[in-house]
CSV table of C-alpha atoms and ligand atoms in Angstrom, one decimal:
chain,number,residue,atom,x,y,z
A,1,MET,CA,-0.1,0.1,0.0
A,2,ASP,CA,1.5,3.4,-1.0
A,3,GLY,CA,-0.5,5.4,1.7
A,4,THR,CA,-2.6,7.0,-1.0
A,5,MET,CA,-6.4,6.3,-1.8
A,6,PRO,CA,-6.7,4.3,-5.1
A,7,ARG,CA,-7.8,6.7,-7.7
A,8,PHE,CA,-11.3,5.5,-8.9
A,9,ASP,CA,-14.6,7.1,-9.5
A,10,ILE,CA,-17.5,5.0,-10.3
A,11,ASN,CA,-18.6,7.8,-12.8
A,12,GLU,CA,-15.2,7.9,-14.7
A,13,ILE,CA,-14.5,4.4,-15.5
A,14,ASP,CA,-12.7,3.6,-18.5
A,15,ALA,CA,-12.2,0.7,-21.1
A,16,ALA,CA,-9.3,-0.7,-19.2
A,17,PHE,CA,-11.7,-1.3,-16.2
A,18,ILE,CA,-14.3,-2.8,-18.3
A,19,ALA,CA,-11.8,-5.2,-19.9
A,20,ASP,CA,-10.6,-6.4,-16.4
A,21,PRO,CA,-12.1,-4.8,-13.4
A,22,TYR,CA,-10.7,-7.2,-10.9
A,23,PRO,CA,-7.4,-5.9,-10.1
A,24,THR,CA,-9.0,-2.4,-9.4
A,25,LEU,CA,-11.7,-3.9,-7.2
A,26,ALA,CA,-9.1,-6.0,-5.2
A,27,ARG,CA,-7.3,-2.8,-4.4
A,28,LEU,CA,-10.4,-0.8,-3.4
A,29,ARG,CA,-11.5,-3.8,-1.2
A,30,ARG,CA,-8.1,-3.8,0.6
A,31,GLU,CA,-7.4,-0.1,0.8
A,32,SER,CA,-10.9,1.8,0.3
A,33,PRO,CA,-13.7,-0.6,0.9
A,34,VAL,CA,-16.2,2.3,1.4
A,35,HIS,CA,-15.0,4.1,-1.3
A,36,GLN,CA,-16.0,7.8,-1.8
A,37,ASN,CA,-16.8,9.2,-5.2
A,38,ALA,CA,-16.9,12.7,-6.3
A,39,ASP,CA,-20.6,13.1,-6.4
A,40,GLY,CA,-20.8,12.0,-2.7
A,41,SER,CA,-22.0,8.4,-3.6
A,42,VAL,CA,-19.9,5.5,-2.1
A,43,PHE,CA,-18.7,2.2,-3.8
A,44,LEU,CA,-18.6,-0.9,-1.5
A,45,THR,CA,-16.4,-4.0,-2.4
A,46,ARG,CA,-16.3,-6.2,0.6
A,47,PHE,CA,-18.6,-9.2,0.8
A,48,ALA,CA,-19.8,-8.6,4.3
A,49,ASP,CA,-20.6,-4.7,3.5
A,50,VAL,CA,-22.6,-5.7,0.2
A,51,GLN,CA,-24.5,-8.2,2.1
A,52,LYS,CA,-25.4,-5.9,4.9
A,53,VAL,CA,-26.7,-3.4,2.6
A,54,TYR,CA,-28.8,-5.9,0.6
A,55,GLN,CA,-30.1,-7.5,3.9
A,56,SER,CA,-31.3,-4.1,5.5
A,57,ARG,CA,-34.8,-3.2,5.1
A,58,ASP,CA,-33.7,0.6,5.3
A,59,MET,CA,-31.7,0.5,2.0
A,60,LEU,CA,-34.1,1.5,-0.6
A,61,SER,CA,-34.3,0.6,-4.4
A,62,ASP,CA,-36.8,3.4,-5.5
A,63,LYS,CA,-35.0,5.5,-8.1
A,64,THR,CA,-37.8,8.1,-9.0
A,65,GLU,CA,-35.4,11.0,-7.9
A,66,GLU,CA,-32.3,9.8,-9.7
A,67,PHE,CA,-34.0,8.6,-13.0
A,68,GLY,CA,-36.0,12.1,-13.1
A,69,ARG,CA,-32.6,13.8,-13.0
A,70,LYS,CA,-30.7,11.5,-15.2
A,71,PHE,CA,-33.4,10.7,-17.9
A,72,GLY,CA,-36.1,13.6,-17.7
A,73,GLU,CA,-39.6,13.0,-18.6
A,74,CYS,CA,-39.2,10.2,-21.2
A,75,PRO,CA,-40.0,6.6,-21.8
A,76,LEU,CA,-36.7,5.0,-20.1
A,77,ARG,CA,-37.8,7.0,-16.9
A,78,THR,CA,-41.3,5.6,-17.1
A,79,HIS,CA,-39.9,2.1,-17.7
A,80,HIS,CA,-37.3,2.1,-15.0
A,81,THR,CA,-39.4,3.7,-12.3
A,82,THR,CA,-42.3,1.2,-12.8
A,83,SER,CA,-40.6,-2.1,-13.0
A,84,LEU,CA,-40.6,-3.9,-9.5
A,85,VAL,CA,-36.6,-3.9,-9.3
A,86,PHE,CA,-36.8,-0.2,-8.5
A,87,ASN,CA,-39.7,0.0,-6.2
A,88,ASP,CA,-39.7,-0.5,-2.4
A,89,PRO,CA,-42.5,-2.1,-0.1
A,90,PRO,CA,-45.3,-1.8,-0.1
A,91,LYS,CA,-45.7,-1.6,-4.0
A,92,HIS,CA,-42.8,-3.9,-4.3
A,93,THR,CA,-44.3,-6.7,-2.3
A,94,VAL,CA,-47.5,-6.6,-4.5
A,95,VAL,CA,-46.0,-6.8,-7.7
A,96,ARG,CA,-43.4,-9.4,-6.5
A,97,LYS,CA,-46.1,-11.7,-5.2
A,98,LEU,CA,-47.8,-11.6,-8.6
A,99,LEU,CA,-44.9,-12.2,-10.5
A,100,ALA,CA,-43.7,-15.0,-8.2
A,101,GLY,CA,-46.8,-17.2,-9.3
A,102,ALA,CA,-44.9,-17.7,-12.4
A,103,PHE,CA,-41.7,-18.9,-10.9
A,104,THR,CA,-42.6,-21.6,-8.6
A,105,PRO,CA,-40.3,-24.6,-8.6
A,106,ARG,CA,-43.2,-26.7,-9.9
A,107,LYS,CA,-43.8,-24.3,-12.7
A,108,LEU,CA,-40.1,-24.2,-13.6
A,109,ALA,CA,-39.8,-28.2,-13.5
A,110,GLU,CA,-42.3,-28.1,-16.1
A,111,PHE,CA,-39.9,-26.3,-18.4
A,112,GLU,CA,-36.8,-28.7,-18.1
A,113,PRO,CA,-38.1,-30.9,-21.0
A,114,LEU,CA,-38.5,-27.9,-23.2
A,115,ILE,CA,-35.0,-26.5,-22.3
A,116,ASP,CA,-33.4,-29.8,-23.0
A,117,ARG,CA,-35.2,-30.0,-26.4
A,118,ILE,CA,-34.2,-26.3,-27.2
A,119,VAL,CA,-30.5,-27.0,-26.2
A,120,ASP,CA,-30.2,-30.4,-28.3
A,121,ARG,CA,-31.7,-28.5,-31.4
A,122,LEU,CA,-29.2,-25.8,-31.0
A,123,LEU,CA,-26.4,-28.1,-30.4
A,124,ASP,CA,-27.3,-30.0,-33.6
A,125,ARG,CA,-27.1,-26.9,-35.5
A,126,VAL,CA,-23.8,-25.4,-34.1
A,127,ASP,CA,-22.4,-29.0,-34.7
A,128,GLU,CA,-23.1,-28.6,-38.5
A,129,MET,CA,-21.5,-25.0,-38.6
A,130,GLY,CA,-18.5,-26.4,-36.9
A,131,ARG,CA,-17.2,-22.9,-36.3
A,132,PHE,CA,-19.6,-20.3,-34.7
A,133,ASP,CA,-20.4,-17.2,-32.5
A,134,MET,CA,-21.0,-18.7,-28.9
A,135,ILE,CA,-23.3,-15.6,-28.0
A,136,ASP,CA,-25.3,-15.2,-31.3
A,137,ASP,CA,-25.5,-18.7,-32.1
A,138,PHE,CA,-26.1,-20.6,-28.8
A,139,ALA,CA,-26.0,-18.4,-25.5
A,140,LYS,CA,-28.6,-15.8,-26.1
A,141,VAL,CA,-31.1,-18.2,-28.0
A,142,LEU,CA,-32.1,-20.5,-25.2
A,143,PRO,CA,-33.0,-17.7,-22.6
A,144,THR,CA,-34.7,-15.7,-25.2
A,145,GLU,CA,-36.9,-18.6,-26.3
A,146,ILE,CA,-37.8,-19.6,-22.7
A,147,ILE,CA,-38.8,-16.0,-21.5
A,148,SER,CA,-40.5,-15.2,-24.8
A,149,PHE,CA,-42.4,-18.4,-24.5
A,150,MET,CA,-43.5,-17.7,-20.9
A,151,LEU,CA,-44.8,-14.3,-21.8
A,152,GLY,CA,-46.4,-15.2,-25.1
A,153,VAL,CA,-44.0,-13.4,-27.3
A,154,PRO,CA,-44.4,-14.5,-31.1
A,155,GLU,CA,-41.4,-15.9,-32.9
A,156,GLU,CA,-41.1,-13.1,-35.4
A,157,ILE,CA,-40.3,-10.6,-32.5
A,158,ARG,CA,-37.9,-12.6,-30.5
A,159,PRO,CA,-34.7,-11.8,-32.7
A,160,GLN,CA,-35.1,-8.0,-31.6
A,161,LEU,CA,-35.4,-8.8,-27.8
A,162,ARG,CA,-31.5,-8.6,-27.2
A,163,SER,CA,-31.0,-5.3,-29.0
A,164,TYR,CA,-34.1,-3.8,-27.1
A,165,SER,CA,-32.8,-5.0,-23.8
A,166,LEU,CA,-29.3,-4.0,-24.3
A,167,ALA,CA,-30.4,-0.6,-25.2
A,168,ILE,CA,-32.7,-0.3,-22.2
A,169,LEU,CA,-30.3,-1.8,-19.5
A,170,GLY,CA,-27.2,0.0,-21.2
A,171,ALA,CA,-29.1,3.3,-20.0
A,172,LEU,CA,-28.4,2.2,-16.5
A,173,ASP,CA,-24.6,2.6,-16.7
A,174,PRO,CA,-23.3,5.0,-14.6
A,175,VAL,CA,-22.4,7.2,-17.7
A,176,VAL,CA,-24.5,7.2,-20.6
A,177,PRO,CA,-23.9,9.3,-23.9
A,178,GLN,CA,-26.9,10.9,-25.8
A,179,ASP,CA,-27.0,8.6,-28.5
A,180,ARG,CA,-27.3,5.4,-26.0
A,181,LEU,CA,-30.2,7.6,-24.2
A,182,ASP,CA,-32.0,7.9,-27.6
A,183,ALA,CA,-31.6,4.2,-28.5
A,184,GLY,CA,-33.0,3.3,-25.0
A,185,ASN,CA,-36.0,5.5,-25.4
A,186,ARG,CA,-36.8,4.3,-28.9
A,187,ALA,CA,-36.5,0.6,-27.4
A,188,VAL,CA,-38.9,1.4,-24.6
A,189,THR,CA,-41.5,2.9,-27.0
A,190,GLU,CA,-41.3,0.0,-29.6
A,191,PHE,CA,-41.3,-2.6,-27.1
A,192,SER,CA,-44.0,-1.0,-25.0
A,193,GLU,CA,-46.2,-0.9,-28.4
A,194,VAL,CA,-45.5,-4.6,-28.9
A,195,LEU,CA,-46.4,-5.9,-25.2
A,196,ASP,CA,-49.5,-3.6,-25.1
A,197,ASP,CA,-50.8,-5.3,-28.3
A,198,LEU,CA,-49.9,-8.7,-26.7
A,199,ILE,CA,-51.4,-7.9,-23.4
A,200,THR,CA,-54.5,-6.3,-25.0
A,201,HIS,CA,-55.0,-9.4,-27.1
A,202,ARG,CA,-54.6,-12.1,-24.2
A,203,ARG,CA,-56.9,-10.0,-22.1
A,204,ALA,CA,-59.6,-10.6,-24.9
A,205,ASN,CA,-58.7,-14.1,-25.5
A,206,PRO,CA,-57.5,-15.6,-22.0
A,207,ASP,CA,-58.1,-19.3,-23.4
A,208,GLY,CA,-55.8,-18.7,-26.3
A,209,ALA,CA,-52.6,-19.2,-24.2
A,210,ALA,CA,-50.0,-22.1,-24.8
A,211,GLU,CA,-49.7,-24.4,-21.8
A,212,GLY,CA,-46.7,-22.9,-19.6
A,213,GLU,CA,-47.5,-19.4,-20.9
A,214,VAL,CA,-47.8,-17.0,-17.6
A,215,LEU,CA,-49.0,-13.8,-19.1
A,216,GLU,CA,-52.6,-14.4,-18.4
A,217,ALA,CA,-51.7,-15.0,-14.8
A,218,LEU,CA,-50.1,-11.7,-14.6
A,219,ILE,CA,-53.0,-9.9,-16.2
A,220,PHE,CA,-55.6,-11.6,-14.2
A,221,GLY,CA,-53.8,-12.4,-10.8
A,222,GLU,CA,-54.5,-10.5,-7.9
A,223,ALA,CA,-52.3,-9.9,-4.6
A,224,ASP,CA,-53.6,-8.1,-1.7
A,225,GLY,CA,-56.8,-7.2,-3.6
A,226,THR,CA,-54.8,-5.4,-6.5
A,227,ARG,CA,-54.3,-6.2,-10.1
A,228,LEU,CA,-51.5,-4.6,-12.2
A,229,THR,CA,-52.6,-1.8,-14.4
A,230,GLN,CA,-52.0,-1.8,-18.1
A,231,GLU,CA,-48.9,0.3,-17.7
A,232,GLU,CA,-47.6,-1.7,-14.9
A,233,LEU,CA,-48.1,-5.0,-16.9
A,234,ILE,CA,-46.2,-3.6,-19.8
A,235,GLN,CA,-43.2,-2.2,-17.9
A,236,ASN,CA,-43.0,-5.3,-15.7
A,237,CYS,CA,-43.3,-7.6,-18.8
A,238,ILE,CA,-40.5,-5.5,-20.5
A,239,PHE,CA,-38.3,-5.9,-17.3
A,240,LEU,CA,-39.0,-9.6,-17.0
A,241,LEU,CA,-37.9,-10.1,-20.6
A,242,ASN,CA,-34.9,-8.1,-20.1
A,243,ALA,CA,-34.0,-9.6,-16.8
A,244,GLY,CA,-35.0,-13.0,-18.1
A,245,HIS,CA,-32.4,-13.3,-21.1
A,246,GLU,CA,-29.6,-10.7,-20.8
A,247,THR,CA,-27.9,-12.1,-17.9
A,248,THR,CA,-28.5,-15.6,-18.6
A,249,THR,CA,-26.9,-15.1,-21.9
A,250,SER,CA,-23.8,-13.7,-20.0
A,251,LEU,CA,-23.9,-16.6,-17.7
A,252,VAL,CA,-23.5,-19.0,-20.3
A,253,GLY,CA,-21.3,-17.0,-22.5
A,254,ASN,CA,-19.0,-16.2,-19.3
A,255,ALA,CA,-19.0,-19.7,-18.5
A,256,VAL,CA,-17.4,-20.7,-21.9
A,257,GLY,CA,-14.9,-17.8,-21.7
A,258,THR,CA,-13.8,-18.9,-18.3
A,259,LEU,CA,-13.6,-22.6,-19.5
A,260,LEU,CA,-11.5,-21.5,-22.4
A,261,ASP,CA,-9.2,-19.3,-20.1
A,262,ASN,CA,-8.7,-22.4,-17.6
A,263,PRO,CA,-8.1,-25.5,-19.7
A,264,GLY,CA,-7.4,-27.6,-16.5
A,265,GLU,CA,-10.8,-26.9,-15.2
A,266,HIS,CA,-12.2,-27.4,-18.7
A,267,ARG,CA,-10.8,-30.9,-18.7
A,268,ARG,CA,-11.9,-31.5,-15.1
A,269,LEU,CA,-15.5,-31.0,-16.2
A,270,ILE,CA,-15.3,-33.0,-19.1
A,271,ALA,CA,-13.9,-36.0,-17.1
A,272,ASP,CA,-16.7,-35.3,-14.4
A,273,PRO,CA,-20.0,-34.0,-15.8
A,274,GLY,CA,-21.4,-34.3,-12.4
A,275,LEU,CA,-19.4,-31.2,-11.3
A,276,ILE,CA,-21.9,-29.0,-13.5
A,277,THR,CA,-24.1,-27.8,-10.4
A,278,THR,CA,-21.0,-26.4,-8.4
A,279,ALA,CA,-19.5,-25.4,-11.7
A,280,VAL,CA,-22.5,-23.1,-12.5
A,281,GLU,CA,-22.2,-21.4,-8.9
A,282,GLU,CA,-18.4,-20.8,-9.7
A,283,PHE,CA,-19.2,-19.3,-13.1
A,284,LEU,CA,-21.5,-16.9,-11.5
A,285,ARG,CA,-19.0,-16.1,-8.8
A,286,VAL,CA,-16.1,-15.1,-10.9
A,287,GLU,CA,-17.8,-13.5,-13.7
A,288,SER,CA,-21.0,-12.2,-12.3
A,289,PRO,CA,-23.3,-11.1,-15.0
A,290,LEU,CA,-24.7,-8.3,-13.0
A,291,GLN,CA,-21.5,-6.7,-11.5
A,292,ILE,CA,-22.8,-3.5,-9.7
A,293,GLY,CA,-26.1,-2.8,-8.0
A,294,ASN,CA,-27.2,0.1,-5.9
A,295,ARG,CA,-29.4,1.4,-3.1
A,296,ARG,CA,-30.2,4.7,-1.4
A,297,ALA,CA,-29.7,4.8,2.4
A,298,GLY,CA,-33.2,5.2,3.7
A,299,ASP,CA,-31.5,5.4,7.3
A,300,ASP,CA,-28.0,5.8,8.6
A,301,ILE,CA,-26.0,2.5,8.1
A,302,GLU,CA,-22.8,1.6,9.6
A,303,LEU,CA,-20.0,0.2,7.3
A,304,GLU,CA,-16.5,-0.6,8.4
A,305,ASP,CA,-15.6,2.2,10.7
A,306,ARG,CA,-18.1,4.9,9.2
A,307,VAL,CA,-21.6,5.8,9.6
A,308,LEU,CA,-23.1,6.6,6.1
A,309,PRO,CA,-26.1,9.2,6.5
A,310,LYS,CA,-29.4,8.7,5.4
A,311,GLY,CA,-29.7,9.8,1.8
A,312,THR,CA,-26.2,8.4,0.8
A,313,TYR,CA,-26.3,6.7,-2.7
A,314,ILE,CA,-24.5,3.4,-2.3
A,315,HIS,CA,-23.0,1.3,-5.4
A,316,THR,CA,-22.5,-2.4,-4.4
A,317,SER,CA,-19.8,-4.2,-6.3
A,318,ILE,CA,-21.2,-7.8,-6.6
A,319,ALA,CA,-18.1,-8.5,-8.5
A,320,ALA,CA,-15.9,-7.5,-5.8
A,321,ALA,CA,-18.1,-9.1,-3.0
A,322,ASN,CA,-17.7,-12.4,-5.0
A,323,ARG,CA,-14.0,-12.4,-5.0
A,324,ASP,CA,-13.4,-11.2,-1.3
A,325,PRO,CA,-10.8,-13.4,0.4
A,326,ALA,CA,-12.5,-12.9,3.6
A,327,GLN,CA,-15.2,-15.0,2.1
A,328,PHE,CA,-13.8,-17.0,-0.4
A,329,ALA,CA,-10.5,-19.0,0.0
A,330,ASP,CA,-8.1,-18.3,-2.9
A,331,PRO,CA,-10.9,-16.1,-4.6
A,332,ASP,CA,-9.2,-15.4,-7.9
A,333,ARG,CA,-8.8,-19.2,-8.6
A,334,VAL,CA,-11.4,-20.9,-10.6
A,335,ASP,CA,-12.4,-24.1,-8.7
A,336,LEU,CA,-15.4,-25.9,-10.3
A,337,GLY,CA,-16.0,-28.1,-7.2
A,338,ARG,CA,-16.0,-25.1,-4.8
A,339,ARG,CA,-17.6,-25.8,-1.6
A,340,PRO,CA,-19.1,-23.8,0.1
A,341,ASN,CA,-19.6,-21.1,-2.4
A,342,ARG,CA,-22.1,-18.7,-1.0
A,343,GLN,CA,-21.7,-16.3,-4.2
A,344,ILE,CA,-24.2,-13.5,-4.4
A,345,ALA,CA,-24.7,-12.9,-8.1
A,346,PHE,CA,-28.4,-13.1,-7.7
A,347,ILE,CA,-27.8,-10.8,-4.5
A,348,THR,CA,-29.8,-11.4,-1.1
A,349,GLY,CA,-32.8,-9.8,0.5
A,350,ILE,CA,-36.2,-8.8,-0.4
A,351,HIS,CA,-35.1,-8.2,-4.1
A,352,VAL,CA,-33.2,-11.4,-4.5
A,353,CYS,CA,-33.5,-12.4,-8.2
A,354,LEU,CA,-36.9,-14.0,-8.9
A,355,GLY,CA,-35.4,-15.9,-11.9
A,356,ALA,CA,-32.4,-17.5,-10.1
A,357,THR,CA,-33.8,-21.0,-10.1
A,358,LEU,CA,-34.8,-20.7,-13.8
A,359,ALA,CA,-31.4,-19.2,-14.6
A,360,ARG,CA,-29.5,-22.1,-12.7
A,361,ILE,CA,-31.6,-24.7,-14.7
A,362,GLU,CA,-30.8,-23.1,-18.0
A,363,GLY,CA,-27.1,-22.7,-17.2
A,364,ARG,CA,-26.8,-26.4,-15.8
A,365,ILE,CA,-28.5,-27.9,-19.0
A,366,ALA,CA,-26.8,-25.5,-21.7
A,367,ILE,CA,-23.3,-25.5,-20.2
A,368,GLY,CA,-23.4,-29.2,-19.4
A,369,LYS,CA,-24.7,-30.4,-22.7
A,370,LEU,CA,-22.3,-28.1,-24.5
A,371,VAL,CA,-19.3,-29.3,-22.8
A,372,GLU,CA,-20.2,-33.0,-22.9
A,373,ARG,CA,-20.8,-32.9,-26.5
A,374,PHE,CA,-17.8,-30.8,-27.7
A,375,PRO,CA,-14.8,-31.8,-25.9
A,376,GLU,CA,-12.6,-30.3,-28.6
A,377,LEU,CA,-14.4,-26.7,-28.1
A,378,ALA,CA,-11.7,-24.0,-28.7
A,379,PRO,CA,-11.4,-20.2,-29.2
A,380,ASP,CA,-11.5,-19.3,-33.0
A,381,GLY,CA,-10.8,-15.5,-33.2
A,382,THR,CA,-11.1,-12.4,-31.2
A,383,ALA,CA,-13.6,-12.1,-28.5
A,384,GLN,CA,-15.2,-8.8,-27.7
A,385,ARG,CA,-16.8,-7.7,-24.4
A,386,LEU,CA,-20.0,-5.7,-23.9
A,387,PRO,CA,-18.8,-2.3,-23.5
A,388,LEU,CA,-20.7,-1.8,-20.1
A,389,ALA,CA,-19.6,-1.8,-16.5
A,390,ARG,CA,-22.7,-2.8,-14.9
A,391,PHE,CA,-23.2,-6.0,-17.2
A,392,ARG,CA,-20.6,-8.3,-17.9
A,393,GLY,CA,-20.7,-10.5,-20.7
A,394,PHE,CA,-19.5,-10.9,-24.5
A,395,THR,CA,-20.8,-9.5,-27.8
A,396,ARG,CA,-18.8,-11.7,-29.7
A,397,LEU,CA,-17.1,-15.1,-28.8
A,398,PRO,CA,-16.1,-16.9,-31.9
A,399,VAL,CA,-15.4,-20.8,-31.3
A,400,ARG,CA,-14.8,-24.1,-33.2
A,401,VAL,CA,-15.7,-27.7,-32.2
A,402,ARG,CA,-13.4,-29.7,-34.1
B,1,LIG,C1,-27.7,-15.5,-14.4
B,1,LIG,C2,-28.7,-15.0,-14.4
B,1,LIG,C3,-29.2,-14.0,-13.7
B,1,LIG,C4,-28.5,-13.1,-12.8
B,1,LIG,C5,-27.0,-13.0,-12.7
B,1,LIG,C6,-29.5,-12.2,-12.2
B,1,LIG,C7,-29.2,-11.3,-11.2
B,1,LIG,C8,-30.1,-10.5,-10.7
B,1,LIG,C9,-29.8,-9.4,-9.5
B,1,LIG,C10,-28.4,-9.2,-8.9
B,1,LIG,C11,-31.1,-9.0,-9.1
B,1,LIG,C12,-31.2,-8.0,-8.1
B,1,LIG,C13,-31.2,-6.5,-8.6
B,1,LIG,C14,-31.3,-5.5,-7.3
B,1,LIG,O1,-32.4,-5.6,-6.7
B,1,LIG,O2,-30.7,-4.6,-7.3
B,1,LIG,C15,-32.1,-9.5,-9.9
B,1,LIG,C16,-33.4,-9.3,-9.8
B,1,LIG,C17,-34.6,-9.8,-10.7
B,1,LIG,N1,-34.3,-10.7,-11.6
B,1,LIG,FE1,-32.4,-11.7,-11.9
B,1,LIG,N2,-30.8,-12.5,-12.7
B,1,LIG,C18,-30.7,-13.6,-13.6
B,1,LIG,C19,-31.5,-14.1,-14.2
B,1,LIG,C20,-32.9,-13.8,-14.3
B,1,LIG,C21,-34.0,-14.4,-14.9
B,1,LIG,C22,-34.0,-15.8,-15.9
B,1,LIG,C23,-35.2,-13.8,-14.6
B,1,LIG,C24,-36.6,-14.1,-15.1
B,1,LIG,C25,-37.0,-14.9,-16.1
B,1,LIG,C26,-34.8,-12.9,-13.6
B,1,LIG,C27,-35.9,-11.9,-13.1
B,1,LIG,C28,-35.6,-11.1,-12.1
B,1,LIG,C29,-36.5,-10.3,-11.7
B,1,LIG,C30,-37.8,-10.2,-11.7
B,1,LIG,C31,-35.8,-9.5,-10.6
B,1,LIG,C32,-36.4,-8.3,-9.6
B,1,LIG,C33,-36.8,-9.0,-8.3
B,1,LIG,C34,-37.2,-7.9,-7.3
B,1,LIG,O3,-37.0,-6.6,-7.4
B,1,LIG,O4,-38.0,-8.2,-6.3
B,1,LIG,N3,-33.6,-13.0,-13.5
B,1,LIG,N4,-31.6,-10.6,-10.8
């Protein structure tokens, strides 16, 4: 330690940080675990602090004020302030109860055969191709199909979903250029129109749903005597579609990236396919798809040797927490059999990811089958990362299977 504070500001991150954030995060965790940014917000990197924030009922998710300032009056603001992830109780509780009905373990178990079939079909296709892009041709297809199926999104619209979702989620990065804001607003507007039609159609034809579709349950479901309004339905369905495929695409893409960078662990998984369950937890830990969260302190909170006053804006580095040596032995080493592994890629507390079980099932089947079927899987060109700080994944990951 050289006695100075590490130079870091969440609002001034650069391409080098996005390429490899972990050395910077390790230094912050050691030297400045409650790091102050120029705008008065703090950036947390220790597991215990991040977990404390997520578990406290006083830490708030509502972003009406911040998003008002950041976006002004526009579709992006309407979307992000209406989706449950940016609401607090009691509103959050009601919407969460309504959505949770679609994600019970029993409902999800029904999807396993469908997931198996989709993955087999995709693997047949890439087998014929021989050389392909892991993201476009494999990783993004399964989660997009599953969540689209659950919400009754017709096939012709599905190919557009990833660009919508990247445009909408990309606007959540700490610094957003105007052209990205414009793209985000266009995406919300177009996506809302599509969902408005879908919901209106399903409302008029409740019996027309395919088995397994959950849209109808969201339209007609009641929690605490309340139903979702059309606007709440549209924005929460957009959120579900985005949350349901973007991060899971990254789980699969990041897992492949991690295996290709760690040939010893790759061979270990080929030799012992039973490791896939702990392997998925390790992929989530070392390359968390959602790297940074945030909360507003609704009350004073004590972290390390400081009391952060009510009102402080807190950034939580999930990526840094998941590599904290106080929680994980030899944290930068990839160990596909790691136990225990209490990684928090899905966070903890009342906003814990509603799709965690689904994502784990999709990850287990997609990565497990891919590794088993193509033991020769190898890189085949230059990979490209998402140019975002909050979401970690690839836009391109060329590979060959023989
Ligand atoms: C590997 C894949 C995934 C990761 C890493 C992930 C991560 C997360 C995280 C960190 C949060 C908490 C955000 C916050 O409160 O700050 C969250 C919330 C959420 N996720 Fe996921 N997610 C994944 C997949 C999914 C899937 C497949 C779905 C649905 C189909 C989903 C639906 C949701 C919902 C609805 C919330 C909001 C919960 C609430 O606010 O109560 N996620 N996710």
